[in-house]
Amino acid sequence: MKQKPGFYRQVVLLAMPIVLQNLITSALGMADTFMVGMLGEVPMAAVTLANIPLFALQMFIFGVQSGSSVLVSQYWGRGDTDSINRCLGVALYAVTGFSTLLALITFLFPAQVLRLITPNEELVDLAVRYIQIVGFSYIFNGISSIYAGIQRSTEYPKFGMLLFGVSMCVNTFLNFVLIFGHFGAPAMGITGAAVATLTSRVVEFVIAAVFALSSRRLPLRWSCILRPGRAIVRSFLTYSTPVVCNEAMWSIGTSMLTVIMGHMANSQDMLAAYALVGNIDKLSTVVCFGLA
């Protein structure tokens, strides 16, 4: 436990913005669940159901982000910003390609995807429109998450905290307006929750893009981003593939619990309860993940 002077101060400065970012996301996630839950158990269960494929996408994004951080932190330490841009390019190609593919699948075949999780047609009918809209939000979220991860790996974790803090505030406000029909807006129910999520992710993407284009601390090199090169791709695969596989197996295992609940006779009650417990679980781990 005895470290050189300044070590723990540096740990706190790096970890606290990430802890606060996770805390904001978890707390506002609970607020989202509460607002959808006010519509009843069936809408909350439908939203939980629709988020299962998107949870797998989140884990993929997290895996790519974690793998790239291994390389980016080393390149930052030796001042190699060109290699950081190449690493950013590989990560963006991977995340954008996968998220676009999943968004198209959930948009074109929403009912078929949902029936893999539950045979409950009432939940499927309610969740179809939600998953069609919210799937596209992860294209924007994937890009902004990768860039926030790059900033975190170059000793600027505060950017992600501010970015996702603004995004979640926009999401919560729009949920309040669109789910219940306040300020003259139509009451759209869970479709309003999907529109709120998509809008907040677009806002998040725009903020990240404006910051990236104007940043002098880590200027973008478009030639490196668009043509990262085989050497960076090989290094990226070496470090990212194990993390992506780990997150994929973990997300599949976790999702199977929801699939089992979705096939039970009282699936609506089970999924609604699981949505509440899931938010408490995320809230309880914010410090652990932030320090990690």
XYZ file of C-alpha atoms in Angstrom:
292
model
C 0.000 0.000 0.000
C 3.010 2.301 0.374
C 3.557 4.184 -2.864
C 5.663 7.086 -4.035
C 4.421 10.601 -3.161
C 1.560 11.783 -5.345
C 0.523 8.288 -6.484
C -2.830 8.168 -4.701
C -3.603 11.750 -5.677
C -3.086 10.771 -9.318
C -5.331 7.713 -8.867
C -8.107 9.877 -7.426
C -7.784 12.487 -10.187
C -8.065 9.774 -12.854
C -10.724 7.655 -11.162
C -13.142 10.244 -9.765
C -14.416 11.580 -13.133
C -15.029 7.989 -14.265
C -16.787 7.127 -10.982
C -18.964 10.246 -11.334
C -19.681 9.388 -14.973
C -20.812 5.883 -13.992
C -22.827 7.289 -11.085
C -24.618 9.789 -13.339
C -25.391 7.082 -15.904
C -26.684 4.653 -13.269
C -28.727 7.244 -11.382
C -30.382 8.585 -14.517
C -30.887 5.015 -15.746
C -32.899 4.436 -12.594
C -34.868 7.604 -13.349
C -35.616 6.273 -16.856
C -36.778 2.948 -15.413
C -38.953 4.795 -12.900
C -40.627 6.900 -15.596
C -41.298 3.956 -17.907
C -42.438 1.973 -14.859
C -45.106 4.599 -14.203
C -46.776 3.383 -17.405
C -47.119 -0.090 -15.859
C -45.308 -3.403 -15.581
C -45.923 -4.412 -19.205
C -44.202 -1.366 -20.781
C -41.258 -1.707 -18.393
C -40.951 -5.410 -19.244
C -41.114 -4.581 -22.975
C -38.290 -2.049 -22.687
C -36.181 -4.552 -20.730
C -36.815 -7.103 -23.462
C -35.880 -4.709 -26.282
C -32.626 -3.716 -24.596
C -31.197 -7.255 -24.585
C -29.715 -7.163 -28.146
C -28.506 -3.620 -27.494
C -26.827 -4.724 -24.270
C -24.696 -7.110 -26.339
C -23.725 -4.160 -28.550
C -22.789 -2.113 -25.483
C -20.470 -4.893 -24.361
C -18.853 -4.994 -27.807
C -18.251 -1.234 -27.675
C -16.809 -1.592 -24.170
C -14.516 -4.392 -25.338
C -13.168 -2.374 -28.269
C -12.759 0.659 -26.020
C -10.866 -1.343 -23.385
C -8.608 -2.996 -25.942
C -7.748 0.273 -27.639
C -6.915 1.909 -24.302
C -3.967 -0.482 -23.888
C -2.392 0.847 -27.082
C -3.478 4.484 -26.829
C -2.052 4.951 -23.325
C 1.333 3.665 -24.532
C 1.318 5.885 -27.620
C 0.364 8.875 -25.476
C 3.262 8.164 -23.129
C 5.741 8.457 -25.981
C 3.955 11.349 -27.711
C 2.931 9.381 -30.815
C -0.337 11.105 -31.757
C -0.318 9.665 -35.285
C -0.557 6.126 -33.888
C -3.345 7.257 -31.547
C -5.279 8.497 -34.580
C -4.662 5.178 -36.365
C -5.940 3.307 -33.319
C -8.979 5.593 -33.253
C -9.613 4.767 -36.916
C -9.551 0.993 -36.342
C -11.875 1.302 -33.331
C -14.323 3.496 -35.254
C -14.396 1.101 -38.214
C -15.131 -1.848 -35.888
C -17.768 -0.153 -33.738
C -19.525 1.730 -36.537
C -19.708 -1.379 -38.726
C -21.080 -3.630 -35.985
C -23.558 -1.075 -34.585
C -24.865 -0.216 -38.077
C -25.385 -3.915 -38.835
C -27.290 -4.471 -35.579
C -29.342 -1.290 -36.090
C -30.400 -2.467 -39.557
C -31.298 -5.956 -38.275
C -33.419 -4.584 -35.413
C -35.060 -2.065 -37.763
C -35.889 -4.505 -40.563
C -36.662 -7.600 -38.465
C -37.667 -6.306 -35.004
C -40.376 -8.871 -34.241
C -38.185 -11.796 -35.320
C -35.360 -10.632 -33.050
C -37.699 -10.132 -30.088
C -39.337 -13.545 -30.525
C -35.927 -15.117 -29.961
C -36.123 -13.714 -26.439
C -39.806 -14.260 -25.579
C -42.927 -15.840 -27.127
C -45.106 -13.253 -25.335
C -46.764 -11.456 -28.271
C -48.040 -8.624 -26.096
C -44.489 -7.719 -25.107
C -43.219 -8.201 -28.672
C -45.878 -5.890 -30.144
C -45.113 -3.212 -27.567
C -41.327 -3.440 -27.934
C -41.151 -3.472 -31.765
C -41.283 0.278 -32.304
C -38.921 0.921 -29.398
C -36.171 -1.364 -30.680
C -36.518 -0.020 -34.241
C -35.766 3.516 -33.057
C -33.313 2.980 -30.238
C -31.079 0.664 -32.301
C -29.830 3.607 -34.363
C -28.881 5.509 -31.205
C -25.977 3.130 -30.648
C -24.304 4.136 -33.905
C -23.904 7.638 -32.463
C -23.188 6.343 -28.954
C -20.511 3.962 -30.267
C -18.585 6.760 -31.973
C -18.761 9.119 -28.984
C -17.879 6.303 -26.541
C -14.764 5.385 -28.509
C -13.632 9.024 -28.614
C -14.336 9.444 -24.885
C -12.240 6.321 -24.284
C -9.399 7.834 -26.295
C -9.543 10.971 -24.138
C -9.623 8.849 -20.978
C -6.501 6.973 -22.112
C -4.672 10.254 -22.731
C -5.151 11.508 -19.170
C -8.378 13.444 -19.738
C -11.152 11.337 -18.141
C -13.176 14.455 -17.314
C -14.328 14.672 -20.945
C -16.365 11.457 -20.735
C -17.930 12.545 -17.455
C -19.080 15.868 -18.927
C -20.159 14.354 -22.257
C -22.306 11.567 -20.839
C -23.576 13.815 -18.053
C -25.053 16.191 -20.652
C -26.378 13.259 -22.701
C -28.130 11.624 -19.764
C -29.671 14.928 -18.628
C -31.074 15.485 -22.125
C -32.339 11.902 -22.169
C -34.102 12.222 -18.807
C -35.716 15.551 -19.676
C -36.961 14.277 -23.037
C -38.262 11.108 -21.370
C -40.330 13.282 -19.042
C -41.653 15.309 -21.979
C -42.254 12.565 -24.552
C -43.357 9.611 -22.407
C -46.080 11.555 -20.588
C -46.786 14.354 -23.082
C -45.686 17.445 -21.144
C -45.133 20.966 -22.548
C -47.592 20.338 -25.387
C -45.816 17.241 -26.713
C -47.852 14.104 -27.503
C -47.806 11.307 -24.915
C -45.851 8.644 -26.806
C -45.279 6.060 -24.060
C -42.253 3.810 -24.563
C -41.883 5.082 -28.130
C -41.192 8.471 -26.551
C -38.480 6.847 -24.431
C -36.859 5.523 -27.625
C -37.025 8.935 -29.330
C -35.529 10.549 -26.209
C -32.659 8.063 -26.207
C -31.925 8.574 -29.907
C -32.035 12.374 -29.574
C -29.730 12.393 -26.546
C -27.225 10.182 -28.374
C -27.242 12.509 -31.378
C -26.570 15.457 -29.023
C -23.773 13.437 -27.419
C -22.260 12.699 -30.841
C -22.421 16.340 -31.940
C -20.673 17.524 -28.756
C -17.929 14.914 -29.162
C -17.490 15.771 -32.852
C -17.215 19.514 -32.208
C -14.698 18.930 -29.412
C -12.646 16.507 -31.533
C -12.511 18.838 -34.530
C -11.401 21.803 -32.425
C -9.023 19.995 -30.043
C -5.415 21.173 -30.089
C -4.455 18.770 -27.322
C -5.111 15.745 -29.537
C -5.611 16.976 -33.127
C -7.277 14.642 -35.602
C -5.165 13.262 -38.453
C -7.663 12.175 -41.083
C -5.082 10.354 -43.187
C -4.242 8.186 -40.165
C -7.871 7.673 -39.139
C -9.088 6.640 -42.594
C -6.015 4.507 -43.411
C -4.751 3.139 -40.094
C -2.450 0.513 -41.608
C -1.997 -3.223 -41.097
C 0.476 -2.940 -38.223
C -2.001 -1.048 -36.048
C -4.800 -3.449 -37.024
C -2.678 -6.430 -35.926
C -1.797 -4.786 -32.615
C -5.400 -3.771 -32.094
C -6.643 -7.316 -32.708
C -4.032 -8.720 -30.344
C -5.203 -6.608 -27.416
C -8.896 -6.094 -28.229
C -9.962 -9.576 -29.300
C -9.575 -11.211 -25.844
C -11.490 -8.350 -24.209
C -14.255 -8.415 -26.829
C -14.584 -12.199 -26.453
C -14.692 -11.852 -22.666
C -17.408 -9.186 -22.822
C -19.336 -11.157 -25.463
C -19.416 -14.305 -23.326
C -20.373 -12.317 -20.236
C -23.174 -10.456 -22.061
C -24.522 -13.696 -23.583
C -24.533 -15.349 -20.171
C -26.286 -12.377 -18.582
C -28.757 -12.105 -21.470
C -29.688 -15.773 -21.187
C -31.073 -15.049 -17.730
C -33.446 -12.532 -19.322
C -34.314 -14.981 -22.110
C -35.253 -17.594 -19.496
C -37.443 -15.021 -17.726
C -38.991 -14.084 -21.058
C -40.132 -17.695 -21.581
C -41.709 -18.051 -18.132
C -45.467 -17.914 -17.624
C -45.237 -14.713 -15.571
C -42.611 -13.141 -17.869
C -44.022 -9.627 -17.567
C -43.674 -9.520 -13.777
C -40.235 -11.167 -13.879
C -38.805 -8.788 -16.497
C -40.206 -5.719 -14.744
C -38.632 -6.789 -11.446
C -35.347 -7.589 -13.189
C -35.262 -4.075 -14.670
C -35.380 -2.579 -11.178
C -32.768 -4.938 -9.744
C -30.462 -4.358 -12.726
C -30.317 -0.623 -12.036
C -29.509 -1.216 -8.357
C -26.757 -3.617 -9.414
C -25.189 -1.007 -11.708
C -25.369 1.627 -8.970
C -23.537 -0.644 -6.526
C -20.532 -1.171 -8.822
C -19.742 2.396 -9.935
C -16.726 2.795 -7.614
C -15.274 -0.629 -8.491
C -15.470 -0.035 -12.238
C -14.266 3.546 -11.907
C -11.136 2.505 -10.024
C -10.535 -0.371 -12.417
